[in-house]
CSV table of C-alpha atoms and ligand atoms in Angstrom, one decimal:
chain,number,residue,atom,x,y,z
A,264,MET,CA,-18.2,-2.7,-2.2
A,265,VAL,CA,-18.5,-2.5,-6.0
A,266,GLU,CA,-18.3,-5.6,-8.2
A,267,GLY,CA,-16.3,-6.4,-11.3
A,268,ASN,CA,-15.0,-3.5,-13.4
A,269,THR,CA,-17.1,-0.7,-11.8
A,270,ILE,CA,-15.4,2.7,-11.8
A,271,ILE,CA,-15.2,4.6,-8.6
A,272,PRO,CA,-15.8,8.4,-9.1
A,273,PRO,CA,-14.7,11.2,-6.8
A,274,GLY,CA,-16.4,10.9,-3.5
A,275,GLY,CA,-15.8,7.1,-3.4
A,276,ARG,CA,-14.4,5.3,-0.4
A,277,ILE,CA,-11.1,3.4,-0.6
A,278,GLY,CA,-10.5,0.7,2.0
A,279,ILE,CA,-6.8,0.2,2.7
A,280,LEU,CA,-5.5,-2.8,4.6
A,281,GLY,CA,-2.4,-1.8,6.6
A,282,GLY,CA,-1.6,1.4,8.4
A,283,GLY,CA,2.1,2.0,7.7
A,284,GLN,CA,3.7,4.8,5.7
A,285,LEU,CA,2.6,3.3,2.4
A,286,GLY,CA,-1.0,3.4,3.6
A,287,ARG,CA,-0.5,6.9,4.8
A,288,MET,CA,0.8,8.1,1.4
A,289,LEU,CA,-2.0,6.2,-0.4
A,290,ALA,CA,-4.6,7.9,1.8
A,291,MET,CA,-3.1,11.3,1.1
A,292,ALA,CA,-3.2,10.6,-2.6
A,293,ALA,CA,-6.8,9.5,-2.4
A,294,ALA,CA,-7.7,12.7,-0.6
A,295,GLU,CA,-6.0,14.7,-3.4
A,296,LEU,CA,-8.4,13.0,-5.9
A,297,GLY,CA,-11.5,13.8,-3.8
A,298,LEU,CA,-11.7,10.2,-2.5
A,299,HIS,CA,-12.0,9.0,1.1
A,300,ALA,CA,-9.6,6.6,2.7
A,301,HIS,CA,-10.6,4.1,5.4
A,302,ILE,CA,-7.6,2.4,7.0
A,303,TYR,CA,-8.0,-1.1,8.5
A,304,CYS,CA,-5.2,-2.2,10.8
A,305,PRO,CA,-4.6,-3.7,14.2
A,306,ASP,CA,-1.9,-1.4,15.3
A,307,GLU,CA,-2.2,1.6,17.6
A,308,ASN,CA,-0.8,4.9,16.4
A,309,ALA,CA,-0.3,3.6,12.9
A,310,PRO,CA,1.2,6.3,10.6
A,311,ALA,CA,-1.7,6.1,8.1
A,312,THR,CA,-4.5,6.7,10.7
A,313,GLU,CA,-3.8,10.4,11.2
A,314,VAL,CA,-4.4,11.3,7.6
A,315,ALA,CA,-7.3,8.9,6.9
A,316,ASN,CA,-11.0,9.7,6.9
A,317,GLU,CA,-12.0,6.6,8.9
A,318,LEU,CA,-10.2,3.9,10.9
A,319,THR,CA,-11.1,0.3,11.8
A,320,ARG,CA,-8.7,-1.0,14.4
A,321,ALA,CA,-9.1,-4.8,14.4
A,322,SER,CA,-7.2,-7.9,13.7
A,323,TYR,CA,-7.0,-9.3,10.2
A,324,ASP,CA,-8.9,-12.4,11.2
A,325,ASP,CA,-11.9,-10.5,12.8
A,326,GLU,CA,-14.6,-11.6,10.4
A,327,ALA,CA,-17.3,-9.3,11.8
A,328,ALA,CA,-15.0,-6.2,11.6
A,329,LEU,CA,-13.9,-7.1,8.1
A,330,THR,CA,-17.5,-7.4,7.0
A,331,ARG,CA,-18.4,-4.0,8.5
A,332,PHE,CA,-15.4,-2.5,6.8
A,333,ALA,CA,-16.4,-4.0,3.4
A,334,ARG,CA,-19.9,-2.6,3.7
A,335,ASN,CA,-18.4,0.9,4.4
A,336,VAL,CA,-16.0,1.1,1.3
A,337,ASP,CA,-16.3,0.8,-2.4
A,338,VAL,CA,-13.0,-1.0,-3.1
A,339,VAL,CA,-10.3,-2.6,-0.9
A,340,THR,CA,-6.6,-2.4,-1.6
A,341,TYR,CA,-3.6,-3.1,0.6
A,342,GLU,CA,-0.2,-1.7,1.4
A,343,PHE,CA,1.6,-4.9,2.4
A,344,GLU,CA,1.8,-8.3,0.6
A,345,ASN,CA,1.3,-10.6,3.6
A,346,VAL,CA,-2.5,-10.0,3.9
A,347,PRO,CA,-3.7,-13.4,5.1
A,348,ALA,CA,-5.4,-15.4,2.3
A,349,GLU,CA,-8.5,-15.8,4.5
A,350,THR,CA,-8.8,-12.0,5.0
A,351,ALA,CA,-8.5,-11.5,1.2
A,352,ARG,CA,-11.1,-14.3,0.6
A,353,ILE,CA,-13.7,-12.8,3.1
A,354,LEU,CA,-13.3,-9.3,1.5
A,355,SER,CA,-13.4,-10.6,-2.1
A,356,GLU,CA,-16.7,-12.2,-1.4
A,357,GLN,CA,-18.1,-8.8,-0.7
A,358,GLY,CA,-16.8,-7.1,-3.8
A,359,ALA,CA,-13.7,-5.7,-5.5
A,360,VAL,CA,-10.3,-6.3,-4.0
A,361,ARG,CA,-7.7,-4.7,-6.2
A,362,PRO,CA,-5.1,-6.0,-7.0
A,363,GLY,CA,-6.8,-9.4,-7.0
A,364,PRO,CA,-6.1,-12.7,-5.3
A,365,LEU,CA,-3.7,-14.1,-7.9
A,366,ALA,CA,-1.2,-11.3,-7.3
A,367,LEU,CA,-1.3,-11.8,-3.6
A,368,ALA,CA,-1.0,-15.6,-3.7
A,369,THR,CA,1.9,-15.3,-6.2
A,370,ALA,CA,3.9,-12.7,-4.4
A,371,GLN,CA,3.4,-14.1,-0.9
A,372,ASP,CA,5.4,-17.3,-1.7
A,373,ARG,CA,8.8,-17.1,-3.2
A,374,LEU,CA,8.5,-20.6,-4.7
A,375,VAL,CA,5.1,-19.9,-6.3
A,376,GLU,CA,6.5,-16.5,-7.5
A,377,LYS,CA,9.6,-17.9,-9.2
A,378,THR,CA,7.7,-20.9,-10.7
A,379,PHE,CA,5.1,-18.4,-12.1
A,380,LEU,CA,7.9,-16.3,-13.7
A,381,ALA,CA,9.8,-19.3,-15.0
A,382,ALA,CA,6.6,-20.7,-16.6
A,383,ARG,CA,6.3,-17.4,-18.6
A,384,GLY,CA,9.9,-17.4,-19.8
A,385,ILE,CA,10.9,-14.6,-17.4
A,386,ALA,CA,14.5,-15.1,-16.3
A,387,THR,CA,15.3,-15.5,-12.6
A,388,ALA,CA,18.2,-17.0,-10.6
A,389,PRO,CA,18.2,-20.8,-10.8
A,390,PHE,CA,16.0,-22.1,-7.9
A,391,ALA,CA,14.8,-25.3,-6.3
A,392,ASP,CA,12.1,-26.2,-3.8
A,393,VAL,CA,13.3,-27.1,-0.2
A,394,ALA,CA,10.6,-29.0,1.6
A,395,ASP,CA,12.9,-30.4,4.4
A,396,GLU,CA,16.6,-31.0,5.2
A,397,ARG,CA,16.9,-33.9,2.7
A,398,GLY,CA,15.3,-31.7,0.1
A,399,LEU,CA,18.0,-29.1,0.8
A,400,ALA,CA,20.8,-31.5,-0.1
A,401,ALA,CA,19.0,-32.3,-3.3
A,402,ALA,CA,18.5,-28.6,-4.1
A,403,ILE,CA,22.2,-27.9,-3.5
A,404,GLU,CA,23.0,-30.7,-6.1
A,405,ARG,CA,20.7,-28.9,-8.6
A,406,VAL,CA,21.5,-25.3,-7.9
A,407,GLY,CA,25.1,-25.5,-6.8
A,408,CYS,CA,27.1,-23.2,-4.5
A,409,PRO,CA,27.2,-20.4,-3.6
A,410,SER,CA,23.5,-20.1,-3.1
A,411,ILE,CA,21.0,-18.4,-0.9
A,412,LEU,CA,18.4,-20.2,1.2
A,413,LYS,CA,15.2,-18.2,1.7
A,414,THR,CA,12.0,-19.0,3.5
A,415,ARG,CA,9.1,-19.3,1.1
A,416,ARG,CA,7.0,-16.8,3.1
A,417,PHE,CA,7.3,-13.8,5.3
A,418,GLY,CA,10.9,-12.9,4.4
A,419,TYR,CA,11.7,-9.2,3.8
A,420,ASP,CA,14.7,-6.8,4.0
A,421,GLY,CA,17.1,-9.8,4.1
A,422,LYS,CA,15.2,-11.6,6.9
A,423,GLY,CA,14.6,-15.3,6.6
A,424,GLN,CA,17.7,-15.8,4.4
A,425,ALA,CA,21.0,-17.6,4.8
A,426,ARG,CA,23.9,-17.9,2.5
A,427,ILE,CA,25.3,-21.3,1.6
A,428,GLY,CA,29.0,-20.9,0.5
A,429,THR,CA,29.8,-24.7,0.5
A,430,ARG,CA,27.7,-27.9,1.1
A,431,GLY,CA,29.0,-27.9,4.7
A,432,ASP,CA,27.0,-24.7,5.5
A,433,ALA,CA,23.7,-26.4,4.7
A,434,ALA,CA,22.6,-27.5,8.2
A,435,ALA,CA,23.5,-24.2,9.8
A,436,ALA,CA,21.7,-22.3,7.1
A,437,TYR,CA,18.6,-24.4,7.5
A,438,ALA,CA,18.6,-23.9,11.2
A,439,LYS,CA,19.1,-20.1,10.7
A,440,ILE,CA,15.9,-19.8,8.7
A,441,GLY,CA,14.0,-21.7,11.3
A,442,ARG,CA,13.7,-25.0,9.3
A,443,ALA,CA,10.8,-23.5,7.4
A,444,PRO,CA,9.6,-24.5,3.9
A,445,ALA,CA,12.2,-22.7,1.7
A,446,ILE,CA,13.6,-22.1,-1.7
A,447,LEU,CA,17.2,-22.3,-2.7
A,448,GLU,CA,18.4,-19.7,-5.2
A,449,GLY,CA,21.7,-19.7,-7.0
A,450,PHE,CA,23.8,-16.7,-5.9
A,451,VAL,CA,23.6,-14.0,-8.6
A,452,PRO,CA,26.9,-12.1,-9.1
A,453,PHE,CA,24.9,-9.0,-9.9
A,454,GLU,CA,26.5,-5.7,-10.9
A,455,ARG,CA,23.6,-3.5,-9.8
A,456,GLU,CA,20.1,-3.8,-8.4
A,457,ILE,CA,17.3,-2.2,-10.5
A,458,SER,CA,13.6,-1.9,-10.0
A,459,VAL,CA,10.6,-0.9,-12.0
A,460,VAL,CA,7.3,0.4,-10.7
A,461,VAL,CA,4.6,-0.4,-13.1
A,462,ALA,CA,0.8,0.3,-13.1
A,463,ARG,CA,-2.0,-1.5,-14.8
A,464,GLY,CA,-5.4,0.0,-15.0
A,465,LEU,CA,-8.8,-1.6,-14.8
A,466,ASP,CA,-9.0,-1.5,-18.6
A,467,GLY,CA,-5.7,-3.3,-19.0
A,468,THR,CA,-3.6,-0.2,-20.0
A,469,THR,CA,-0.2,-0.1,-18.5
A,470,ALA,CA,2.3,2.6,-17.5
A,471,ALA,CA,5.9,2.0,-16.3
A,472,TYR,CA,8.0,4.5,-14.5
A,473,ASP,CA,11.7,4.7,-15.5
A,474,PRO,CA,13.8,1.9,-14.1
A,475,VAL,CA,15.8,3.1,-11.0
A,476,GLU,CA,18.9,1.8,-9.3
A,477,ASN,CA,18.8,0.9,-5.6
A,478,ILE,CA,21.6,0.8,-3.0
A,479,HIS,CA,20.9,-1.1,0.2
A,480,LYS,CA,22.5,-0.7,3.6
A,481,ASN,CA,22.0,-3.5,6.2
A,482,HIS,CA,19.6,-5.2,3.8
A,483,ILE,CA,17.3,-2.1,3.9
A,484,LEU,CA,16.8,0.2,0.9
A,485,ASP,CA,19.1,3.2,1.5
A,486,ARG,CA,18.9,5.2,-1.7
A,487,THR,CA,17.2,5.1,-5.0
A,488,PHE,CA,18.8,6.8,-8.1
A,489,ALA,CA,16.3,7.8,-10.7
A,490,PRO,CA,16.8,7.0,-13.5
A,491,ALA,CA,19.1,4.0,-13.4
A,492,THR,CA,22.1,4.4,-15.7
A,493,LEU,CA,21.1,1.8,-18.3
A,494,ASP,CA,21.4,1.6,-22.1
A,495,ILE,CA,18.1,2.3,-23.7
A,496,PRO,CA,17.4,-1.3,-24.8
A,497,LEU,CA,18.1,-2.6,-21.3
A,498,ALA,CA,15.8,0.1,-19.7
A,499,GLU,CA,13.1,-0.9,-22.2
A,500,ASP,CA,13.7,-4.5,-21.4
A,501,ALA,CA,13.2,-3.9,-17.7
A,502,CYS,CA,10.0,-2.0,-18.3
A,503,ALA,CA,8.8,-4.7,-20.7
A,504,ILE,CA,9.5,-7.5,-18.1
A,505,ALA,CA,7.5,-5.6,-15.4
A,506,THR,CA,4.7,-4.9,-17.8
A,507,HIS,CA,4.6,-8.5,-18.9
A,508,ILE,CA,4.3,-9.7,-15.3
A,509,ALA,CA,1.5,-7.2,-14.5
A,510,CYS,CA,-0.4,-8.4,-17.5
A,511,GLU,CA,0.1,-12.1,-16.7
A,512,LEU,CA,-1.2,-11.5,-13.2
A,513,ASP,CA,-4.2,-9.6,-14.5
A,514,TYR,CA,-3.0,-7.0,-12.2
A,515,VAL,CA,-4.9,-3.8,-11.2
A,516,GLY,CA,-2.8,-1.2,-9.3
A,517,VAL,CA,0.8,-0.4,-8.9
A,518,MET,CA,3.4,-3.1,-8.5
A,519,GLY,CA,7.2,-3.1,-7.8
A,520,VAL,CA,9.5,-5.4,-9.7
A,521,GLU,CA,13.1,-5.9,-8.4
A,522,LEU,CA,15.7,-7.0,-10.8
A,523,PHE,CA,19.4,-7.9,-10.9
A,524,LEU,CA,21.6,-6.5,-13.6
A,525,LEU,CA,24.4,-8.9,-14.3
A,526,PRO,CA,27.3,-8.9,-16.7
A,527,ASP,CA,27.0,-11.4,-19.6
A,528,GLY,CA,30.2,-11.4,-21.6
A,529,ASN,CA,30.4,-8.0,-23.1
A,530,ALA,CA,26.7,-7.4,-22.5
A,531,ARG,CA,24.4,-7.3,-19.5
A,532,ARG,CA,21.2,-9.1,-18.7
A,533,LEU,CA,18.3,-8.8,-16.3
A,534,LEU,CA,16.9,-11.4,-13.8
A,535,VAL,CA,13.8,-10.8,-11.7
A,536,ASN,CA,14.4,-11.1,-8.0
A,537,GLU,CA,11.0,-10.5,-6.7
A,538,ILE,CA,7.7,-8.7,-7.2
A,539,ALA,CA,5.8,-6.6,-4.6
A,540,PRO,CA,2.1,-6.4,-5.2
A,541,ARG,CA,1.8,-2.8,-3.9
A,542,VAL,CA,3.4,0.6,-4.1
A,543,HIS,CA,7.1,0.3,-3.5
A,544,ASN,CA,9.8,2.1,-1.5
A,545,SER,CA,11.9,2.5,-4.7
A,546,GLY,CA,9.0,4.4,-6.2
A,547,HIS,CA,8.9,7.2,-3.6
A,548,TRP,CA,10.9,9.5,-5.9
A,549,THR,CA,7.9,9.7,-8.2
A,550,MET,CA,6.1,11.9,-5.6
A,551,ASP,CA,8.4,14.8,-6.4
A,552,ALA,CA,9.9,14.0,-9.8
A,553,CYS,CA,6.8,13.0,-11.8
A,554,THR,CA,3.4,14.6,-12.5
A,555,VAL,CA,1.6,11.6,-11.1
A,556,SER,CA,3.2,9.8,-8.2
A,557,GLN,CA,3.0,6.0,-7.7
A,558,PHE,CA,0.5,6.6,-4.9
A,559,GLU,CA,-1.9,8.6,-7.1
A,560,GLN,CA,-1.3,6.1,-9.9
A,561,HIS,CA,-2.3,3.2,-7.6
A,562,ILE,CA,-5.5,5.0,-6.6
A,563,ARG,CA,-6.3,5.9,-10.2
A,564,ALA,CA,-5.8,2.3,-11.2
A,565,ILE,CA,-7.9,0.7,-8.5
A,566,CYS,CA,-10.7,3.2,-9.1
A,567,GLY,CA,-10.7,2.6,-12.8
A,568,TRP,CA,-9.5,6.1,-13.8
A,569,PRO,CA,-7.2,6.8,-16.7
A,570,LEU,CA,-3.6,6.2,-15.7
A,571,GLY,CA,-1.3,9.2,-15.5
A,572,ALA,CA,1.7,9.5,-17.7
A,573,PRO,CA,4.7,8.1,-15.9
A,574,ALA,CA,7.2,10.5,-17.4
A,575,ARG,CA,9.6,12.2,-15.0
A,576,HIS,CA,10.2,15.9,-15.2
A,577,SER,CA,13.4,15.7,-13.0
A,578,ASP,CA,16.1,13.3,-12.1
A,579,ALA,CA,16.1,12.4,-8.4
A,580,ILE,CA,17.9,10.7,-5.6
A,581,MET,CA,15.6,9.4,-2.8
A,582,THR,CA,17.2,8.7,0.5
A,583,ASN,CA,15.4,6.7,3.2
A,584,LEU,CA,15.6,8.2,6.7
A,585,ILE,CA,16.1,5.2,8.8
A,586,GLY,CA,16.0,5.3,12.7
A,587,HIS,CA,17.8,8.3,14.0
A,588,GLU,CA,18.7,9.5,10.5
A,589,ALA,CA,15.4,11.3,10.7
A,590,ASP,CA,16.8,13.4,13.6
A,591,GLU,CA,18.6,15.3,10.8
A,592,TRP,CA,15.4,16.8,9.5
A,593,GLN,CA,16.6,20.3,9.8
A,594,ARG,CA,19.7,19.7,7.7
A,595,ARG,CA,17.7,17.8,5.2
A,596,ALA,CA,15.1,20.6,5.0
A,597,ALA,CA,17.8,23.1,4.3
A,598,GLU,CA,19.2,21.2,1.3
A,599,PRO,CA,18.5,22.7,-2.1
A,600,ALA,CA,15.7,21.2,-4.3
A,601,THR,CA,14.9,18.7,-1.6
A,602,ALA,CA,11.4,17.5,-0.5
A,603,ILE,CA,11.2,15.7,2.8
A,604,HIS,CA,8.4,13.3,3.8
A,605,LEU,CA,8.2,12.3,7.5
A,606,TYR,CA,5.8,9.5,8.5
A,607,GLY,CA,4.8,10.8,11.9
A,608,LYS,CA,6.3,7.8,13.8
A,609,ALA,CA,7.0,8.7,17.4
A,610,GLU,CA,9.9,6.3,18.1
A,611,ALA,CA,13.0,6.1,16.0
A,612,ARG,CA,14.0,2.4,16.4
A,613,PRO,CA,17.0,1.1,14.5
A,614,GLY,CA,16.0,-0.1,11.0
A,615,ARG,CA,12.6,1.7,11.2
A,616,LYS,CA,11.7,3.7,8.2
A,617,MET,CA,10.9,7.2,9.6
A,618,GLY,CA,10.7,9.2,6.4
A,619,HIS,CA,12.5,9.9,3.2
A,620,ALA,CA,14.1,12.9,1.4
A,621,THR,CA,14.1,13.3,-2.4
A,622,ARG,CA,16.6,15.7,-4.0
A,623,LEU,CA,15.7,16.7,-7.5
A,624,TYR,CA,18.1,17.5,-10.4
A,625,PRO,CA,17.4,18.8,-13.9
A,626,LEU,CA,16.8,16.0,-16.4
A,627,GLY,CA,20.0,14.3,-17.3
A,628,THR,CA,22.1,15.8,-14.5
A,629,ARG,CA,21.8,13.4,-11.6
A,630,PRO,CA,25.1,12.8,-9.9
A,631,PRO,CA,26.6,9.3,-10.3
A,632,VAL,CA,25.6,6.4,-8.1
A,633,THR,CA,27.9,5.9,-5.1
A,634,SER,CA,27.6,3.0,-2.8
A,635,SER,CA,27.9,5.0,0.4
B,131,AMP,P1,15.1,-10.3,-1.2
B,131,AMP,O1,14.5,-10.4,0.2
B,131,AMP,O2,14.9,-11.5,-2.1
B,131,AMP,O3,14.8,-9.0,-1.9
B,131,AMP,O4,16.7,-10.2,-1.0
B,131,AMP,C1,17.3,-9.2,-0.3
B,131,AMP,C2,18.7,-8.9,-0.9
B,131,AMP,O5,19.5,-10.0,-0.9
B,131,AMP,C3,18.6,-8.4,-2.3
B,131,AMP,O6,18.3,-7.1,-2.5
B,131,AMP,C4,20.0,-8.8,-2.8
B,131,AMP,O7,20.9,-7.8,-2.5
B,131,AMP,C5,20.3,-10.0,-2.1
B,131,AMP,N1,19.9,-11.3,-2.8
B,131,AMP,C6,18.7,-11.9,-2.8
B,131,AMP,N2,18.7,-12.9,-3.6
B,131,AMP,C7,19.9,-13.0,-4.2
B,131,AMP,C8,20.5,-13.9,-5.1
B,131,AMP,N3,19.8,-15.0,-5.7
B,131,AMP,N4,21.8,-13.7,-5.5
B,131,AMP,C9,22.5,-12.7,-4.9
B,131,AMP,N5,22.0,-11.8,-4.0
B,131,AMP,C10,20.7,-11.9,-3.7
């Protein structure tokens, strides 16, 4: 592996931890740039493996396998945020892991993440630490109700969360999240959910894609509307917040920042919900509506290449194909101006992301956002 700020030219080898669809699309982007992808993951038949140059199938705590992997690549990146700290440490000792350990440690723990943001003056929902059941009562005193109790670690797509409507819900909510160390967040009466995908290069330059609006179904991203319908100052504000976070994390690569837009008198304001230290589902539209996709951008950033311009040439609506929705591939393929991306997963389980379809529209003509 290379050290420090070394640039990786075409022909270089990118190690990717994780073999899901994000790893698959990263590997494909690497190939487009003349780079080789080496996937490291424990799973059989992982979507990324069939498009990668090399595969190591081993667990994330297999030190010997990690060391061999590190010797065989120039840089290591990852497609999921729950890379064990020890895995990241072993690899970092061998050379460049991009994004670096600060981004991983911050994004893996909701309390560390919110504390990090608050210390930098970045607005979030009010929050309090919940170390145990007594701590929950104190947190409810501080944050109030309604609120949401979330496990500090390993929560995603609404898992590890429980709503607290009144104080009387506390015990059941704590049991629901498995009595794990948690954070209590004030419930945000948001109007819309926005996200920004931002890149930061090895030389510190940044590039933010346009903010987009996200609609969730059963806690899973259903559709992304690009761009979000936002007044220009708010759109600029969203990009500035994401860029500020990337700089504060000394980030290298592409990062997703999820925000809530909420009414504030006659105006609106933005709160950060969470950051994802990786390419993001709400950035998939960039594959078809921008010259340089988030996947290519991430590979460029971690290899120390110039970042691509994030400008979009089309408006877009990206629809996730979840579970059996992917069975509709023929209908999707027949839609006008639509690109489909299928991840090669054999079994369409409920809630499983099987692919996505992106429909393009000329700039400024995207249909309005609908909730269903
Ligand atoms: P998260 O896992 O933090 O992304 O939360 C999943 C979803 O729960 C978000 O996309 C929101 O729709 C909702 N949510 C999370 N936190 C809050 C909050 N503090 N107030 C209101 N809704 C929330």
